[in-house]
Coordinates of C-alpha atoms and ligand atoms in Angstrom, one line a residue:
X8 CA 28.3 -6.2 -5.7
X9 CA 30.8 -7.6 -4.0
X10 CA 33.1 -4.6 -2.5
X11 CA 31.0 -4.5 1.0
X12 CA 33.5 -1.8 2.7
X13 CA 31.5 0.7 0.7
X14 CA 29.3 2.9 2.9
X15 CA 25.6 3.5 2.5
X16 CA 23.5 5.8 3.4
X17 CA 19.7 5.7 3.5
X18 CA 17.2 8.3 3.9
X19 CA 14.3 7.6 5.9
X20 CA 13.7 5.1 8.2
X21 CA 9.6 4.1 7.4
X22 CA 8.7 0.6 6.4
X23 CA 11.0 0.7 3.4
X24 CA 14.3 2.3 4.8
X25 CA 14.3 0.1 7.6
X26 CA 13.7 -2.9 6.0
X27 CA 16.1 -2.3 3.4
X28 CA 19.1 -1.0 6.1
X29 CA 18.7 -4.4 7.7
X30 CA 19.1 -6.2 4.3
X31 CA 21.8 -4.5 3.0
X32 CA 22.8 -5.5 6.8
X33 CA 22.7 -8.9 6.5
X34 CA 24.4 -8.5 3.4
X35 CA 27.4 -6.8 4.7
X36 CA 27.4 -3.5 3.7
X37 CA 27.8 -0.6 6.0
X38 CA 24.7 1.4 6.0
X39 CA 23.9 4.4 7.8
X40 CA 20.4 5.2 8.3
X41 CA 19.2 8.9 8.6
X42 CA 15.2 9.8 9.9
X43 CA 13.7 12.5 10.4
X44 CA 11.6 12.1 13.1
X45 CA 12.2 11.1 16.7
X46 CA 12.5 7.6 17.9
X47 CA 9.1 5.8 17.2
X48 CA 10.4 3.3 19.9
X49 CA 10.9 5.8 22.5
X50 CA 8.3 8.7 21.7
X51 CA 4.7 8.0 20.3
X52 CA 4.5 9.8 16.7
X53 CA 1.3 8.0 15.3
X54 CA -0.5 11.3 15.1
X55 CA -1.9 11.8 11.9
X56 CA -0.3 8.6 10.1
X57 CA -2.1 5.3 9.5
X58 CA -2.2 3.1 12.5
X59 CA -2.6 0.3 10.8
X60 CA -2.2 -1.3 7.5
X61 CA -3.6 -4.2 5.4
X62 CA -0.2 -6.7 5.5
X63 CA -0.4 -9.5 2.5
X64 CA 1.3 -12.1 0.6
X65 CA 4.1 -9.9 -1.0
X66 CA 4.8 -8.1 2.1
X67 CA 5.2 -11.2 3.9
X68 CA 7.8 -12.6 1.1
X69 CA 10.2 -9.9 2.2
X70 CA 10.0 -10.7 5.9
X71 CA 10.5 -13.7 5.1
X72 CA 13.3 -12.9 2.9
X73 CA 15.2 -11.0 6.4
X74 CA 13.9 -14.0 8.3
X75 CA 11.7 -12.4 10.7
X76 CA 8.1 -13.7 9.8
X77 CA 7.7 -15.2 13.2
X78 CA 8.2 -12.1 14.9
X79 CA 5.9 -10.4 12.1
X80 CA 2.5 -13.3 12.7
X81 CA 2.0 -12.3 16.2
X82 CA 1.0 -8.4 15.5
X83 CA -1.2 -9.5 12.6
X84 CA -4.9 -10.1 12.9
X85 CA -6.5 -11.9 9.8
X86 CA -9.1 -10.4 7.9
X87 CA -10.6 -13.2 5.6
X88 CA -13.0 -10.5 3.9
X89 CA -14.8 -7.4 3.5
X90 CA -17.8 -7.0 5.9
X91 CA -20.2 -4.7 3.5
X92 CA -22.6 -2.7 5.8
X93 CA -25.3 -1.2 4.2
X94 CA -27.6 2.1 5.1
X95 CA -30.0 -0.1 7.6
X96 CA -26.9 -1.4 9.3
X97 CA -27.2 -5.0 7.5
X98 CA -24.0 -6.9 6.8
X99 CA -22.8 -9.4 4.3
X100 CA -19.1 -11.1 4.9
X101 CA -17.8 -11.1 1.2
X102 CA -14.8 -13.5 1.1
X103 CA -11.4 -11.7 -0.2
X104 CA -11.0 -15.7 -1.9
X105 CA -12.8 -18.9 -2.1
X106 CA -9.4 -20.2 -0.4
X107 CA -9.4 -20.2 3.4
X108 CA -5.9 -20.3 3.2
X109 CA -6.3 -16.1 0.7
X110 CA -6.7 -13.5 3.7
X111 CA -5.1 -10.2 4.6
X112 CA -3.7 -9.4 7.7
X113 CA -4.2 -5.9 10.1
X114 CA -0.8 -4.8 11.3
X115 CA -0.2 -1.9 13.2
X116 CA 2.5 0.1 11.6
X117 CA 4.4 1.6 14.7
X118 CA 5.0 -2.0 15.8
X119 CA 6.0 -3.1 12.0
X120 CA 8.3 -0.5 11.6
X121 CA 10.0 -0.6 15.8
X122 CA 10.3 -4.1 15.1
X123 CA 12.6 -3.6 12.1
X124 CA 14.3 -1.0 13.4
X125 CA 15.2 -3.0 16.3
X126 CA 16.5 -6.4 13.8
X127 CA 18.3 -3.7 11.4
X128 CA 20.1 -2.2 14.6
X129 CA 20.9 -5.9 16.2
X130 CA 23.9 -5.5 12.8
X131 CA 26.9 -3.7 14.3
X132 CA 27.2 -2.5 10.6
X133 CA 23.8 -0.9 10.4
X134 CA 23.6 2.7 12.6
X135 CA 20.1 4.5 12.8
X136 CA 20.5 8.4 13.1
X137 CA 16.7 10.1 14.4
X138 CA 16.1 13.6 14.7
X139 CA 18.3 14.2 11.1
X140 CA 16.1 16.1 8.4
X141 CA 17.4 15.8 4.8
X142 CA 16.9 19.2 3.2
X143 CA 18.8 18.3 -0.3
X144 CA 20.9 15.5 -1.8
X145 CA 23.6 16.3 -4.7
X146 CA 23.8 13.1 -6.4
X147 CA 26.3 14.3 -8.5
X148 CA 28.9 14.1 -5.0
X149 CA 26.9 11.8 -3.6
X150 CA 26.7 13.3 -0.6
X151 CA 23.2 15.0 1.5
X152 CA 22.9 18.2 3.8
X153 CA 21.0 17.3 6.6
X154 CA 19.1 19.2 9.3
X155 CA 20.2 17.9 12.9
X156 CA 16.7 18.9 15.1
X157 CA 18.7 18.5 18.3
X158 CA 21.6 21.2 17.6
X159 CA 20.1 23.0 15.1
X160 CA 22.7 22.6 13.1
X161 CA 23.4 21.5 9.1
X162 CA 26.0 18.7 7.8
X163 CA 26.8 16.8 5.0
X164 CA 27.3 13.1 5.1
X165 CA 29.2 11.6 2.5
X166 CA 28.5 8.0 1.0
X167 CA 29.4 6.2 -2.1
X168 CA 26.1 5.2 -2.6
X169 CA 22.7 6.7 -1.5
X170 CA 19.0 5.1 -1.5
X171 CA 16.1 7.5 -0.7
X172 CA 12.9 6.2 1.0
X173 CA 11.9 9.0 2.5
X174 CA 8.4 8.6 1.8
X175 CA 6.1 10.4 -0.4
X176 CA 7.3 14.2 0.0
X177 CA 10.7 12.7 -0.8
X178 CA 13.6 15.4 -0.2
X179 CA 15.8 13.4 -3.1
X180 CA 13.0 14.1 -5.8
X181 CA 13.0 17.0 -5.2
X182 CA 16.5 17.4 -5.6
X183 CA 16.4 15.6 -8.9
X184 CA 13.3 17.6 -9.6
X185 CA 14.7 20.9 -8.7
X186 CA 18.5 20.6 -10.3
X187 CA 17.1 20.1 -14.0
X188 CA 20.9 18.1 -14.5
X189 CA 19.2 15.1 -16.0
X190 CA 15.7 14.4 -17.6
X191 CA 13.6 13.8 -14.5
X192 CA 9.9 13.6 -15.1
X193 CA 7.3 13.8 -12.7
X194 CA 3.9 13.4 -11.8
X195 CA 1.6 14.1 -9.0
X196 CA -1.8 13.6 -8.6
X197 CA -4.3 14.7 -6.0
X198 CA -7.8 12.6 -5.5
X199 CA -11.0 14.8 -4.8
X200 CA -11.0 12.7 -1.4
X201 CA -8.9 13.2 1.4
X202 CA -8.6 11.1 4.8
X203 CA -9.7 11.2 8.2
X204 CA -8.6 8.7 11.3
X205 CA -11.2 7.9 13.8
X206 CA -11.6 5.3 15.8
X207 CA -13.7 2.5 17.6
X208 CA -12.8 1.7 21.1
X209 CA -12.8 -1.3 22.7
X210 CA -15.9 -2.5 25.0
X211 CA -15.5 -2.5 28.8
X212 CA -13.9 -5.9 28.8
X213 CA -11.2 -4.6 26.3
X214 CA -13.3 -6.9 23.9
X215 CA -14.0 -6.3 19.9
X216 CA -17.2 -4.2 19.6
X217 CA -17.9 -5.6 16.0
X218 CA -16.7 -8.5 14.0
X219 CA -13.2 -8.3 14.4
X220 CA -11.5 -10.7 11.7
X221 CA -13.1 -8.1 8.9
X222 CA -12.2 -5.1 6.8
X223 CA -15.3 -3.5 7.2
X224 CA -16.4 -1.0 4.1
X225 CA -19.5 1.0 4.9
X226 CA -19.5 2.6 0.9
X227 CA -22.2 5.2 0.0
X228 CA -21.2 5.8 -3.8
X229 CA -19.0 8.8 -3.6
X230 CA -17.5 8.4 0.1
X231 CA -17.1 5.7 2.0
X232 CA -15.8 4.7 5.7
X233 CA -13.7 1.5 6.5
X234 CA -12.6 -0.2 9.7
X235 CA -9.3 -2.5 10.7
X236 CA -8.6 -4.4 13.9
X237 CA -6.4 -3.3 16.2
X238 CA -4.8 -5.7 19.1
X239 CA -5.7 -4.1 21.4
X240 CA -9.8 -4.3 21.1
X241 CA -10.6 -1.1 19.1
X242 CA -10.4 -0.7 15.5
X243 CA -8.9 2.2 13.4
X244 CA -11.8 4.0 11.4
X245 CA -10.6 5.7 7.9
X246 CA -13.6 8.2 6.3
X247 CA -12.5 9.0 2.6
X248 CA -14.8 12.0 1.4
X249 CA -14.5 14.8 -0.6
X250 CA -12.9 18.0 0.5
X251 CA -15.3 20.3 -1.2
X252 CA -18.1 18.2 -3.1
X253 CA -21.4 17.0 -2.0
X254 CA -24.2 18.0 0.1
X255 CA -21.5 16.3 3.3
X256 CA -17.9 17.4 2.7
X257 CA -14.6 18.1 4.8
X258 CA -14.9 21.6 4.0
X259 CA -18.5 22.1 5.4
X260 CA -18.5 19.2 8.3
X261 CA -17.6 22.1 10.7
X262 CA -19.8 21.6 13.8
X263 CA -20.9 18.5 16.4
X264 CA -24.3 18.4 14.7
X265 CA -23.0 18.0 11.0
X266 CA -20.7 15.4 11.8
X267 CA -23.3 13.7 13.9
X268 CA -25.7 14.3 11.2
X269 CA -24.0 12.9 8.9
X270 CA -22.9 9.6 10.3
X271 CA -26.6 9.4 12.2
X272 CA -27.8 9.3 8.2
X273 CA -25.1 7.2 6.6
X274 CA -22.9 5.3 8.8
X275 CA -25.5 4.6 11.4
X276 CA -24.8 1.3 12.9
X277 CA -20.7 2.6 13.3
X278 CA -21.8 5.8 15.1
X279 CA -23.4 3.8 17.5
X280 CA -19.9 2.4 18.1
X281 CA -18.5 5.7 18.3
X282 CA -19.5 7.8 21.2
X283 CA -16.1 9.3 20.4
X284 CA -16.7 10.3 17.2
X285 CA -17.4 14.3 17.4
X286 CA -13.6 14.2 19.4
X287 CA -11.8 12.0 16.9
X288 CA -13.2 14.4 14.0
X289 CA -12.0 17.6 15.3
X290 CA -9.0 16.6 16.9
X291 CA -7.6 14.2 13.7
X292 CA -6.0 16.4 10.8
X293 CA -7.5 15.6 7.0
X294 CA -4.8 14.3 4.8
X295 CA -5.0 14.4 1.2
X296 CA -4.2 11.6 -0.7
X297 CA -2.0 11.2 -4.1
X298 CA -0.5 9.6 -7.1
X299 CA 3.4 9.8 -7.6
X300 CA 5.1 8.8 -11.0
X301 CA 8.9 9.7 -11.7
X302 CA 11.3 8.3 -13.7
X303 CA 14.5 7.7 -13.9
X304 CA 14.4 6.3 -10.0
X305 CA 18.3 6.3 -9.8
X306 CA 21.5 8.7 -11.5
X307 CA 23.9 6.7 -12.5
X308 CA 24.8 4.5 -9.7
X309 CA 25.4 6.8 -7.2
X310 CA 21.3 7.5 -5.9
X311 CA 17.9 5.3 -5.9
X312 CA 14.7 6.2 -4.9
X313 CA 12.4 3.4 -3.8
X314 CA 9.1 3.0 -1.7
X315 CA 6.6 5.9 -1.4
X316 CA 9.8 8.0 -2.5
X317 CA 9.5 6.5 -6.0
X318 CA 5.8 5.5 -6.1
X319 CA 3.5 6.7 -4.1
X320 CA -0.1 5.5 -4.2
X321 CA -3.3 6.0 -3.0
X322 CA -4.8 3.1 -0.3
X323 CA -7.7 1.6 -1.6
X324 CA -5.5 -1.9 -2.3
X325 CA -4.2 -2.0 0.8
X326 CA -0.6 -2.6 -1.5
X327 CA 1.8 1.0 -1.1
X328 CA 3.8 -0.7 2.0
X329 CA 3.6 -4.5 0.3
X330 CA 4.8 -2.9 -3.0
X331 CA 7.3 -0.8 -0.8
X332 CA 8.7 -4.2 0.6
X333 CA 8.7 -6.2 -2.6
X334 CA 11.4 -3.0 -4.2
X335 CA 13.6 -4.5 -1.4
X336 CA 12.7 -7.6 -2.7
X337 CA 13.4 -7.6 -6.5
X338 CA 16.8 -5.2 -5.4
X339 CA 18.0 -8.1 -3.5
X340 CA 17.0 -10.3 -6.3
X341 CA 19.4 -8.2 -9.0
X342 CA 22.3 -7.6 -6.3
X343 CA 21.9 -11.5 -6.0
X344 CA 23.0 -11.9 -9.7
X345 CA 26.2 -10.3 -8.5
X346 CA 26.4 -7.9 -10.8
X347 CA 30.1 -5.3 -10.9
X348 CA 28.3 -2.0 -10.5
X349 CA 25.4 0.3 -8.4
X350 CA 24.6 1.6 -12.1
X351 CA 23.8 -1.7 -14.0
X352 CA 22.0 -2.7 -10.5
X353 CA 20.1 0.8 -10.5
X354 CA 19.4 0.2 -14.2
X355 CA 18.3 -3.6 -14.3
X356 CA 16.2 -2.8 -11.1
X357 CA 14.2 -0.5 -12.5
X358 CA 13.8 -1.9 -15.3
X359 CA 11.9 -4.5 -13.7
X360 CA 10.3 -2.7 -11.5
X361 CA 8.8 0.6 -12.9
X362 CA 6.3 -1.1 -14.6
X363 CA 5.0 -3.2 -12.0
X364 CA 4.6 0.0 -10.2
X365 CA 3.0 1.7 -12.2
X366 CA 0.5 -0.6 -12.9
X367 CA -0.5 -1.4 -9.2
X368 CA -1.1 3.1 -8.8
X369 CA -3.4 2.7 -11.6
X370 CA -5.0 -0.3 -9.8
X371 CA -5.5 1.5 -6.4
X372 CA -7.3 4.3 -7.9
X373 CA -9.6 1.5 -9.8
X374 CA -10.4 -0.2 -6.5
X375 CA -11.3 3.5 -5.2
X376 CA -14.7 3.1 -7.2
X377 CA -14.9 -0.7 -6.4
X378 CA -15.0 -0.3 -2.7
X379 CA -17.1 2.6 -2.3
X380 CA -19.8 1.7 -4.6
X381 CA -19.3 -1.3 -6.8
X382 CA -19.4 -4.1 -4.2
X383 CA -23.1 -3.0 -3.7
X384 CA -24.0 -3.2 -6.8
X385 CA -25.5 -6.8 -8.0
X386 CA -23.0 -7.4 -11.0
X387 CA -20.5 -7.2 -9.0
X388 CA -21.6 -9.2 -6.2
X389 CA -22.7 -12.1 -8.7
X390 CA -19.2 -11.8 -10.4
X391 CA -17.5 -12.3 -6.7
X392 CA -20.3 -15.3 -6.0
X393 CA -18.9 -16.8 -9.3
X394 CA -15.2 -16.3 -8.5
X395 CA -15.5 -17.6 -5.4
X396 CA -16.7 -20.8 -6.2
X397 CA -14.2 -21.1 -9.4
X398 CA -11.1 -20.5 -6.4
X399 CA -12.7 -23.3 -4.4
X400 CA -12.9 -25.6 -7.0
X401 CA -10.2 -24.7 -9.5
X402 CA -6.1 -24.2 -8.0
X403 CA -5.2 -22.3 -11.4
X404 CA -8.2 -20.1 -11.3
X405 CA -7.4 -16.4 -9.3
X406 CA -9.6 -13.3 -9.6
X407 CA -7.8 -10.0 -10.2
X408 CA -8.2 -9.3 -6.0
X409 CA -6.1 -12.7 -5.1
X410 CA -3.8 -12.3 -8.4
X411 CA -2.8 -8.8 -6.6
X412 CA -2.6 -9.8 -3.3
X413 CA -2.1 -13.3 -3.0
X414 CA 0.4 -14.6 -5.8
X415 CA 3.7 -12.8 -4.7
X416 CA 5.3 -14.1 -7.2
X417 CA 3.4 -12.8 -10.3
X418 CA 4.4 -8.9 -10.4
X419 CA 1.4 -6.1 -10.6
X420 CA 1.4 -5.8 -13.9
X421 CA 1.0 -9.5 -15.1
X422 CA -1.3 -9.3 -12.5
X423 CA -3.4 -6.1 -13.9
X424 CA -3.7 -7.2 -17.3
X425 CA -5.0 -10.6 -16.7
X426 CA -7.3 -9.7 -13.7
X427 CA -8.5 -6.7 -15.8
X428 CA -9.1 -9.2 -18.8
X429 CA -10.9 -11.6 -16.5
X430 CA -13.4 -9.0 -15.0
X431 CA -14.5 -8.1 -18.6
X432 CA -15.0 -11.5 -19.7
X433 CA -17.2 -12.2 -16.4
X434 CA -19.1 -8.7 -16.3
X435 CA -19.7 -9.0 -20.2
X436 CA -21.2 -12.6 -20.2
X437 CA -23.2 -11.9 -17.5
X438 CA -24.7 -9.0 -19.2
X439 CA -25.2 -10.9 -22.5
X440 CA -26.4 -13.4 -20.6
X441 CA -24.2 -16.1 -22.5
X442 CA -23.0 -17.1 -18.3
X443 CA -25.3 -18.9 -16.7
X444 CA -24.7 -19.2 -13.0
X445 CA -27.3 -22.2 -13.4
X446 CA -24.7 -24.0 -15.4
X447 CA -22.2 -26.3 -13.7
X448 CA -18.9 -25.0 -12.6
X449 CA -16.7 -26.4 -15.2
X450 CA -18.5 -25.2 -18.0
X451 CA -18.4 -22.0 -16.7
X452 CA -14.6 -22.3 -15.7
X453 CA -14.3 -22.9 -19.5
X454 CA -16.3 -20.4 -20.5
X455 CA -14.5 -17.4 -18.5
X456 CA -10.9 -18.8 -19.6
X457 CA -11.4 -18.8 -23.5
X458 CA -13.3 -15.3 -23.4
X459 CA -10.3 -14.2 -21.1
X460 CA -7.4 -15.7 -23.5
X461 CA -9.9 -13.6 -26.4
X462 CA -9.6 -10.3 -24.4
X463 CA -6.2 -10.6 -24.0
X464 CA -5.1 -11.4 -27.4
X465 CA -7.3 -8.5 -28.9
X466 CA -5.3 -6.0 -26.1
X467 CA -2.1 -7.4 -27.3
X468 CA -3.4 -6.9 -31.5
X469 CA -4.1 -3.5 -30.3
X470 CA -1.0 -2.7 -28.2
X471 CA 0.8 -3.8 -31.3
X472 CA -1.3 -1.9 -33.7
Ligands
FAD20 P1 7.0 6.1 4.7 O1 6.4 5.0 5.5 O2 6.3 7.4 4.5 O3 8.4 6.4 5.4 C1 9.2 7.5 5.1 C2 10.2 7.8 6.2 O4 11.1 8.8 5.9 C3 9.4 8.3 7.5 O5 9.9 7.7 8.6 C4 9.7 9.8 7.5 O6 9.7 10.4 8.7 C5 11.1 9.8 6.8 N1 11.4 11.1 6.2 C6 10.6 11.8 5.4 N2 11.2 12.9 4.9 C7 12.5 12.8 5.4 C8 13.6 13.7 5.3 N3 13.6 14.8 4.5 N4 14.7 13.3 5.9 C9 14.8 12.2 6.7 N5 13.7 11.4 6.8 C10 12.6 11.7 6.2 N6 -0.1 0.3 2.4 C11 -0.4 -1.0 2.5 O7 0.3 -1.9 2.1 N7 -1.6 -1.4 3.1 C12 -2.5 -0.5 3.6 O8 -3.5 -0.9 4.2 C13 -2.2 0.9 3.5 N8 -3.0 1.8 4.1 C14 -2.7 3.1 4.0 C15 -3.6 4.0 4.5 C16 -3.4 5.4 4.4 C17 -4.4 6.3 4.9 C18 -2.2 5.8 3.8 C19 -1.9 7.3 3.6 C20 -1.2 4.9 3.3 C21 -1.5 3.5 3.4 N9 -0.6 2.6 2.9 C22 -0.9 1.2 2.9 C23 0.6 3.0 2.2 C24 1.8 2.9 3.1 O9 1.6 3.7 4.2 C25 3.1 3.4 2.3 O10 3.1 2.9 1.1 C26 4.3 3.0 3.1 O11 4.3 3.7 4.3 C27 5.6 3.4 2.3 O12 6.7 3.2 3.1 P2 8.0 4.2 2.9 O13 9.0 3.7 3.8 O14 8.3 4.3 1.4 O15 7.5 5.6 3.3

């Protein structure tokens, strides 16, 4: 696009809008930015939102994209694996790859999100609005009424173009939903399991009380409790549990004793961490936790929806805000191409993209299972022994976890389908037997490559079929 006197608007200023105002910033345009909720620089609004977030390979790409990666390293901590702890309170540190060089990063998300606020705003072209609730968009106009919290009163701002990244409750979709101008489908679904935030405090020195450079996963089969560094010494606890199933659910864990109860008989080394446990519980909401599929993202090439407005997904790959950045990515790739028209952007762009999306949902609710009960189990911990030696030893050999997370370059569903094949041909030898972890390495390289390429060609036979 080259006519940059057009003006923008975007909707939401998260991890998506934010990024994206400053890149269409630095590209020229004139964007004006429109959130919600108050200044996260100026008033603390973490309540109820993740603190932190697992910050990887495609993620980084698109700070590196605006430039800013230096300014993104100092608020990461690395996490070079998962520290399993088990019902006695024994740990195992299971690599995330046999490569040193594979980890994931914790990253607060108030100081992600202020800090591209800040490099969007340092563009005289780019103006953040706070405090401005969008009730409906008419993409037909291209216009949005908006909901100004400090007057009370409603507008309409006009643009010739409007994205929406206004998260997953997206006031655009609904529009779209809710106008039935245009063929909008639309899918939500709940998990079983909703969320809880607790958290870990630091020691008396302001010091880590466990292993900090760790997710840790305590997973019990059918709920599960994780834990991510924070700078500042403590760590951010996550319980995933269901709201009404169970002999321990969020439904019935009303009173001190249950809670206590609870942890005391599963989590029992992290509730010797937590003296503020029974405080966290009651005073933290429970969130549920979804799916969101929609298509089209865009009409015509007046409106896009992108990030958690578009795709929501549930956490368990640590990926919704990587994915969220790599839209702005592959969108800066296509307006790149210089192509004459929002419409053939909107259209190429989601072409590319839906898919990808799509496939990395349906691999977040796969690694909802793996994490809470899989990685205990012995296949599985013989299959990551295997893969981790193969990544040592072998550049061209990734397991599904590093093809996800760690080769930005390949998109989710390339990713999917091989890592998916891959997994089969490991967990199936090993069951036959016909993989011998006896053998030498390169045999067994060998081995899991053809039965992979065999996998995949009999999915593609089928697909075709
Ligand atoms: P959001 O971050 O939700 O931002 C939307 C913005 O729009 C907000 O600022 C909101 O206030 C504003 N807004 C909403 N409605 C309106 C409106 N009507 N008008 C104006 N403004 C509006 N992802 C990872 O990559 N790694 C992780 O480890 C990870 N962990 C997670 C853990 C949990 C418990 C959850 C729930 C999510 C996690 N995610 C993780 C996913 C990640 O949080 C989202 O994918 C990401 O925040 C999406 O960014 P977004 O900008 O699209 O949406």
């Amino acid at each position: 696009m080259k006519d940059k006197q057009q003006n923008i608007l975007i909707i939401g200023a998260g991890l998506c809008g934010s990024l994206l105002a400053l890149r269409l910033g630095q590209r020229g345009y004139n964007v004006t930015v429109m959130e919600m909720r108050p200044d996260m620089r100026k008033v603390d609004i973490s309540a109820g939102r993740s603190i932190n977030l697992a910050f990887s390979d495609r993620g980084i790409k698109a700070m590196n994209m605006v430039g800013i990666l230096d300014k993104v390293m100092p608020l990461c901590i690395p996490m070079n694996g998962r520290m399993l702890h088990d019902l006695e309170g024994n740990t195992i540190l299971s690599p995330y790859s046999g490569r040193e060089e594979e980890y994931i990063n914790s990253i607060s998300r108030g100081g992600l999100n202020s800090l591209l606020l800040d490099e969007a705003e340092m563009h005289d072209n780019v103006t953040i609005h706070f405090n401005k609730k969008c009730l409906s968009v008419d993409f037909e106009k291209t216009t949005a009424t908006f909901k100004d919290y400090n007057s009370q009163s409603e507008f309409v701002e006009d643009a010739d173009v409007i994205f929406a990244t206004d998260g997953a409750g997206s006031a655009m979709r609904k529009s779209y939903y809710l106008s039935k101008k245009f063929l909008f489908s639309f899918s939500q679904n709940w998990l079983s399991h909703g969320y809880k935030e607790l958290s870990i405090l630091p020691n008396e020195n302001g010091d880590f009380k466990t292993f900090k450079n760790a997710l840790h996963i305590w997973g019990r089969e059918s709920f599960m409790l994780i834990a991510l560094p924070n700078l500042d010494g403590s760590f951010t606890v996550t319980l995933f549990l269901s709201y009404d199933e169970g002999e321990y659910n969020f439904n019935n864990l009303t009173t001190k004793e249950n809670v206590l109860e609870f942890f005391g008989k599963y989590f029992k080394d992290a509730l010797e961490l937590m003296p503020n446990l029974a405080e966290d519980f009651f005073e933290n909401p429970t969130s549920p936790l979804g799916t969101v599929k929609c298509s089209p993202w865009h009409y015509k090439g007046n409106t896009l929806l992108m990030g958690d407005a578009a795709h929501a997904i549930v956490p368990f790959y640590g990926q919704g805000m990587n994915a969220s950045f790599e839209d702005v990515t592959v969108l800066d790739q296509v307006l790149e191409e210089g192509h004459k028209d929002w419409e053939t952007i909107f259209k190429i762009y989601e072409s590319r993209r839906k898919k990808d999306t799509d496939a990395i949902a349906d691999l977040a609710i796969d690694n909802f299972h793996e994490m809470k009960g899989h990685v205990n189990h012995p296949n599985f911990r013989e299959k990551r022994k295997l893969e981790m030696a193969l990544e040592k030893e072998f550049p061209e050999y990734a397991s599904k976890y590093s093809l996800v997370t760690f080769n930005e370059d390949m998109g989710y569903q390339e990713a999917m389908l091989r890592g998916r094949a891959q997994d089969k041909a490991i967990l199936n030898m090993l069951a036959e037997g016909t993989l011998n972890m006896e053998d030498d390495l390169k045999t067994n390289f060998e081995k899991v490559k053809v039965e992979t390429d065999h996998i995949l060609e009999e999915d593609r036979i089928a697909k075709n079929a």
